[in-house]
Amino acid sequence: QVQLEESGGGLVQAGGSLRLSCAASVRPFSAYTMGWFRQAPGKEREFVAAISWNGGSTMYASSVKGRCTISRDNAKNTVYLQMDGLKPENTAVYYCAATHPAITTITSRYNYWGQGTQVTVSS
C-alpha cells in the first residue's frame, strides 16, 4: 500500500519561509517522479513543483518560480519543498503526489496522493 505523508506546514508571516517534507512508502521511491500541488479554499488543486526520479529535472509553476525549490533524498524516500518569500495568497493545503515515470505538471497523471498539510501565511 502506497502512503505519502506530508509535514512541515503551519502558520507563517508574509515574507517568511517554510520547508515541507513528504515521506513516501512507494517502492522503489527512486523510480517515481514526485510533485507538490496546492489547493486554496474555493479553488481547484494546482501544480506547484515536480522533480524527476533522480532529481535531474525539475518543473515549477510560474507563480512560484524563484521562490520555491523542490528536492529529494532517495536514500530517505523523502521529497522536500522549500518555500521562501511567502505571500498570503500562498495560503492553501499543500499535497505531495507521485507518478511514474515521466515528470509532468498534469494533476490527473499523479497516481498517489498524501492527505495534505496546511500552510497559512498571515499579512
Coordinates of N, CA and C in Angstrom, one line a residue:
Q1 N 0.8 -1.2 0.0 CA 0.0 0.0 0.0 C 0.9 1.2 0.0
V2 N 0.6 2.1 -0.9 CA 1.4 3.3 -1.1 C 0.9 4.4 -0.1
Q3 N 1.8 5.0 0.6 CA 1.4 6.1 1.5 C 2.4 7.3 1.3
L4 N 1.8 8.4 1.3 CA 2.6 9.7 1.2 C 2.2 10.5 2.4
E5 N 3.1 11.0 3.2 CA 2.8 11.7 4.4 C 3.5 13.1 4.4
E6 N 2.8 14.1 4.3 CA 3.4 15.5 4.3 C 3.5 16.0 5.8
S7 N 4.5 16.9 5.9 CA 4.7 17.5 7.2 C 5.4 18.9 6.9
G8 N 5.4 19.7 7.9 CA 6.1 21.0 7.8 C 5.3 22.2 7.6
G9 N 4.0 22.0 7.4 CA 3.1 23.1 7.3 C 2.9 23.9 8.6
G10 N 2.2 25.0 8.5 CA 2.0 25.8 9.7 C 1.6 27.2 9.3
L11 N 1.7 28.1 10.3 CA 1.4 29.5 10.2 C 2.7 30.3 10.1
V12 N 2.8 31.1 9.1 CA 4.0 31.9 9.0 C 3.6 33.3 8.5
Q13 N 4.4 34.3 8.8 CA 4.1 35.7 8.4 C 4.6 35.9 7.0
A14 N 4.0 36.8 6.3 CA 4.3 37.1 4.9 C 5.8 37.4 4.9
G15 N 6.5 36.9 3.9 CA 7.9 37.1 3.7 C 8.7 36.0 4.4
G16 N 8.1 35.1 5.1 CA 8.7 34.0 5.8 C 9.0 32.8 4.9
S17 N 9.5 31.8 5.5 CA 9.8 30.6 4.8 C 9.3 29.3 5.5
L18 N 9.1 28.3 4.8 CA 8.7 27.0 5.3 C 9.3 25.9 4.4
R19 N 9.7 24.8 5.0 CA 10.1 23.7 4.3 C 9.1 22.5 4.5
L20 N 8.5 22.1 3.5 CA 7.6 21.0 3.6 C 8.4 19.7 3.2
S21 N 8.0 18.6 3.9 CA 8.6 17.3 3.7 C 7.4 16.3 3.3
C22 N 7.8 15.3 2.5 CA 6.9 14.2 2.2 C 7.6 12.9 2.3
A23 N 7.2 12.1 3.2 CA 7.8 10.8 3.4 C 6.9 9.8 2.6
A24 N 7.6 9.0 1.7 CA 6.8 8.1 0.8 C 7.1 6.7 1.1
S25 N 6.1 5.8 1.0 CA 6.3 4.4 1.1 C 6.3 3.7 -0.2
V26 N 6.1 4.5 -1.3 CA 6.1 3.9 -2.6 C 7.4 3.3 -2.9
R27 N 7.4 2.1 -3.6 CA 8.7 1.4 -3.8 C 8.8 1.0 -5.3
P28 N 9.9 1.2 -5.9 CA 11.0 1.9 -5.4 C 10.8 3.4 -5.5
F29 N 11.1 4.1 -4.5 CA 10.9 5.6 -4.5 C 11.6 6.2 -5.6
S30 N 12.8 5.7 -5.9 CA 13.7 6.4 -6.9 C 13.1 6.2 -8.3
A31 N 12.1 5.4 -8.5 CA 11.5 5.3 -9.8 C 10.5 6.3 -10.1
Y32 N 10.0 7.0 -9.1 CA 8.9 7.9 -9.2 C 9.2 9.4 -9.3
T33 N 8.5 10.0 -10.2 CA 8.5 11.5 -10.2 C 7.7 11.9 -9.0
M34 N 8.1 12.9 -8.3 CA 7.4 13.4 -7.2 C 6.9 14.9 -7.5
G35 N 5.7 15.2 -7.0 CA 5.2 16.6 -7.2 C 4.6 17.1 -6.0
W36 N 4.5 18.5 -6.0 CA 3.8 19.2 -5.0 C 2.7 20.0 -5.7
F37 N 1.5 20.0 -5.0 CA 0.3 20.7 -5.5 C -0.3 21.4 -4.3
R38 N -1.1 22.4 -4.6 CA -1.8 23.1 -3.5 C -3.2 23.4 -3.9
Q39 N -4.1 23.5 -2.9 CA -5.5 23.8 -3.1 C -5.9 24.9 -2.1
A40 N -6.3 26.0 -2.6 CA -6.8 27.1 -1.7 C -8.3 26.9 -1.6
P41 N -8.9 27.5 -0.5 CA -10.4 27.4 -0.4 C -11.1 27.9 -1.6
G42 N -12.0 27.1 -2.1 CA -12.8 27.5 -3.2 C -12.1 27.5 -4.6
K43 N -10.9 27.0 -4.6 CA -10.2 26.9 -5.9 C -9.8 25.5 -6.2
E44 N -9.5 25.3 -7.5 CA -9.0 23.9 -7.9 C -7.6 23.7 -7.4
R45 N -7.3 22.4 -7.3 CA -5.9 22.0 -7.0 C -5.0 22.4 -8.1
E46 N -3.9 23.0 -7.8 CA -3.0 23.4 -8.8 C -1.5 22.9 -8.6
F47 N -0.8 22.8 -9.7 CA 0.5 22.3 -9.7 C 1.4 23.4 -9.1
V48 N 2.4 22.9 -8.3 CA 3.4 23.8 -7.7 C 4.8 23.5 -8.3
A49 N 5.2 22.2 -8.1 CA 6.6 21.8 -8.5 C 6.6 20.3 -8.7
A50 N 7.6 19.9 -9.5 CA 7.8 18.5 -9.6 C 9.3 18.2 -9.8
I51 N 9.7 17.0 -9.5 CA 11.1 16.6 -9.6 C 11.2 15.2 -10.1
S52 N 12.1 14.9 -11.1 CA 12.2 13.6 -11.7 C 12.8 12.6 -10.7
W53 N 12.9 11.4 -11.2 CA 13.3 10.3 -10.3 C 14.7 10.5 -9.7
N54 N 15.5 11.1 -10.4 CA 16.9 11.2 -9.9 C 17.3 12.7 -9.5
G55 N 16.2 13.5 -9.6 CA 16.5 14.9 -9.3 C 17.1 15.7 -10.4
G56 N 17.3 15.1 -11.5 CA 18.0 15.8 -12.6 C 17.1 16.8 -13.4
S57 N 15.8 16.7 -13.2 CA 14.9 17.6 -13.9 C 13.9 18.1 -12.9
T58 N 13.6 19.4 -12.9 CA 12.6 20.0 -12.1 C 11.7 20.9 -12.9
M59 N 10.5 21.0 -12.4 CA 9.5 21.9 -13.1 C 8.8 22.7 -12.0
Y60 N 8.5 24.0 -12.3 CA 7.8 24.9 -11.4 C 6.7 25.6 -12.0
A61 N 5.7 25.9 -11.2 CA 4.6 26.8 -11.7 C 5.2 28.2 -11.8
S62 N 4.8 29.0 -12.8 CA 5.4 30.3 -13.0 C 5.2 31.2 -11.7
S63 N 4.1 30.9 -11.0 CA 3.8 31.7 -9.8 C 4.8 31.5 -8.7
V64 N 5.5 30.4 -8.7 CA 6.4 30.1 -7.5 C 7.9 30.1 -8.0
K65 N 8.1 30.2 -9.2 CA 9.5 30.1 -9.7 C 10.3 31.2 -9.1
G66 N 11.5 30.8 -8.6 CA 12.4 31.7 -7.9 C 12.1 31.8 -6.4
R67 N 11.0 31.3 -6.0 CA 10.7 31.4 -4.5 C 10.6 30.0 -3.9
C68 N 10.5 29.0 -4.7 CA 10.3 27.6 -4.2 C 11.4 26.7 -4.8
T69 N 11.9 25.8 -4.1 CA 12.8 24.8 -4.5 C 12.4 23.4 -4.1
I70 N 12.3 22.5 -5.1 CA 11.9 21.1 -4.8 C 13.2 20.3 -4.8
S71 N 13.3 19.4 -3.9 CA 14.5 18.5 -3.9 C 14.0 17.1 -3.3
R72 N 14.9 16.2 -3.4 CA 14.5 14.8 -2.9 C 15.8 14.1 -2.4
D73 N 15.5 13.2 -1.5 CA 16.6 12.4 -0.9 C 16.1 10.9 -1.1
N74 N 16.6 10.3 -2.1 CA 16.1 8.9 -2.4 C 16.5 7.9 -1.3
A75 N 17.6 8.2 -0.6 CA 18.0 7.3 0.5 C 17.0 7.4 1.6
K76 N 16.3 8.5 1.8 CA 15.4 8.7 2.8 C 13.9 8.6 2.4
N77 N 13.7 8.3 1.1 CA 12.4 8.2 0.5 C 11.6 9.5 0.8
T78 N 12.2 10.6 0.7 CA 11.6 11.9 1.0 C 11.8 12.9 0.0
V79 N 10.7 13.7 -0.2 CA 10.8 14.9 -1.1 C 10.5 16.1 -0.3
Y80 N 11.1 17.2 -0.7 CA 11.0 18.5 0.0 C 10.5 19.6 -0.9
L81 N 9.9 20.6 -0.2 CA 9.6 21.8 -0.9 C 10.0 23.0 0.0
Q82 N 11.0 23.7 -0.4 CA 11.4 24.9 0.3 C 10.7 26.1 -0.3
M83 N 10.0 26.8 0.6 CA 9.2 28.0 0.1 C 9.7 29.2 0.8
D84 N 10.2 30.2 0.1 CA 10.7 31.4 0.6 C 9.8 32.6 0.1
G85 N 9.9 33.7 0.8 CA 9.1 34.9 0.4 C 7.6 34.6 0.3
L86 N 7.1 33.9 1.3 CA 5.7 33.5 1.2 C 4.8 34.7 1.3
K87 N 3.7 34.6 0.6 CA 2.7 35.6 0.5 C 1.3 35.1 1.0
P88 N 0.4 36.0 1.4 CA -0.9 35.5 1.9 C -1.6 34.6 0.9
E89 N -1.4 35.0 -0.4 CA -2.1 34.2 -1.5 C -1.5 32.8 -1.6
N90 N -0.4 32.5 -0.9 CA 0.1 31.1 -1.0 C -0.6 30.2 0.1
T91 N -1.5 30.8 0.8 CA -2.3 30.0 1.8 C -3.1 28.9 1.1
A92 N -2.9 27.7 1.5 CA -3.5 26.5 0.9 C -3.2 25.3 1.6
V93 N -3.8 24.2 1.3 CA -3.4 22.9 1.7 C -2.4 22.4 0.6
Y94 N -1.2 22.0 1.0 CA -0.2 21.5 0.1 C -0.2 20.0 0.1
Y95 N -0.2 19.4 -1.1 CA -0.2 18.0 -1.3 C 1.0 17.5 -2.0
C96 N 1.5 16.3 -1.5 CA 2.6 15.6 -2.2 C 1.9 14.5 -3.0
A97 N 2.5 14.3 -4.2 CA 2.0 13.3 -5.1 C 3.1 12.5 -5.8
A98 N 2.8 11.3 -6.3 CA 3.8 10.5 -7.0 C 3.2 10.1 -8.4
T99 N 4.1 10.0 -9.4 CA 3.7 9.5 -10.7 C 4.9 8.7 -11.3
H100 N 4.6 8.0 -12.3 CA 5.6 7.2 -12.9 C 5.3 7.0 -14.4
P101 N 6.3 7.2 -15.3 CA 7.7 7.6 -15.0 C 8.0 9.0 -15.2
A102 N 7.3 9.6 -16.2 CA 7.7 10.9 -16.7 C 7.3 12.1 -15.8
I103 N 8.2 13.1 -15.7 CA 7.8 14.3 -15.0 C 6.7 15.0 -15.7
T104 N 5.8 15.6 -15.0 CA 4.6 16.2 -15.6 C 4.0 17.2 -14.6
T105 N 3.4 18.2 -15.2 CA 2.6 19.2 -14.3 C 1.1 18.8 -14.2
I106 N 0.7 17.8 -14.9 CA -0.7 17.4 -15.1 C -1.2 16.7 -13.9
T107 N -2.1 17.2 -13.1 CA -2.6 16.7 -11.9 C -3.1 15.3 -12.1
S108 N -3.9 15.0 -13.1 CA -4.5 13.7 -13.3 C -3.6 12.6 -13.6
R109 N -2.3 12.9 -13.9 CA -1.3 11.8 -14.1 C -0.6 11.4 -12.9
Y110 N -0.9 12.0 -11.8 CA -0.3 11.6 -10.5 C -1.3 10.5 -9.9
N111 N -0.7 9.4 -9.5 CA -1.5 8.2 -9.1 C -1.7 8.2 -7.6
Y112 N -0.7 8.7 -6.9 CA -0.7 8.6 -5.4 C -0.6 10.0 -4.8
W113 N -1.4 10.2 -3.7 CA -1.5 11.5 -3.1 C -1.5 11.3 -1.6
G114 N -0.9 12.3 -0.9 CA -0.9 12.4 0.5 C -2.2 13.1 1.0
Q115 N -2.3 13.3 2.3 CA -3.5 13.9 2.9 C -3.4 15.4 2.9
G116 N -2.2 15.9 2.7 CA -2.0 17.4 2.7 C -1.6 18.0 4.0
T117 N -1.0 19.1 3.9 CA -0.5 19.9 5.1 C -0.9 21.3 4.9
Q118 N -1.5 21.9 5.9 CA -2.0 23.3 5.8 C -0.8 24.3 5.9
V119 N -0.8 25.2 5.0 CA 0.1 26.4 5.0 C -0.7 27.6 5.1
T120 N -0.5 28.4 6.1 CA -1.3 29.7 6.3 C -0.3 30.8 6.4
V121 N -0.4 31.8 5.5 CA 0.5 32.9 5.5 C -0.3 34.2 5.9
S122 N 0.1 34.8 7.0 CA -0.6 35.9 7.5 C 0.1 37.2 7.0
S123 N -0.7 38.2 6.8 CA -0.2 39.5 6.3 C 0.3 40.4 7.4

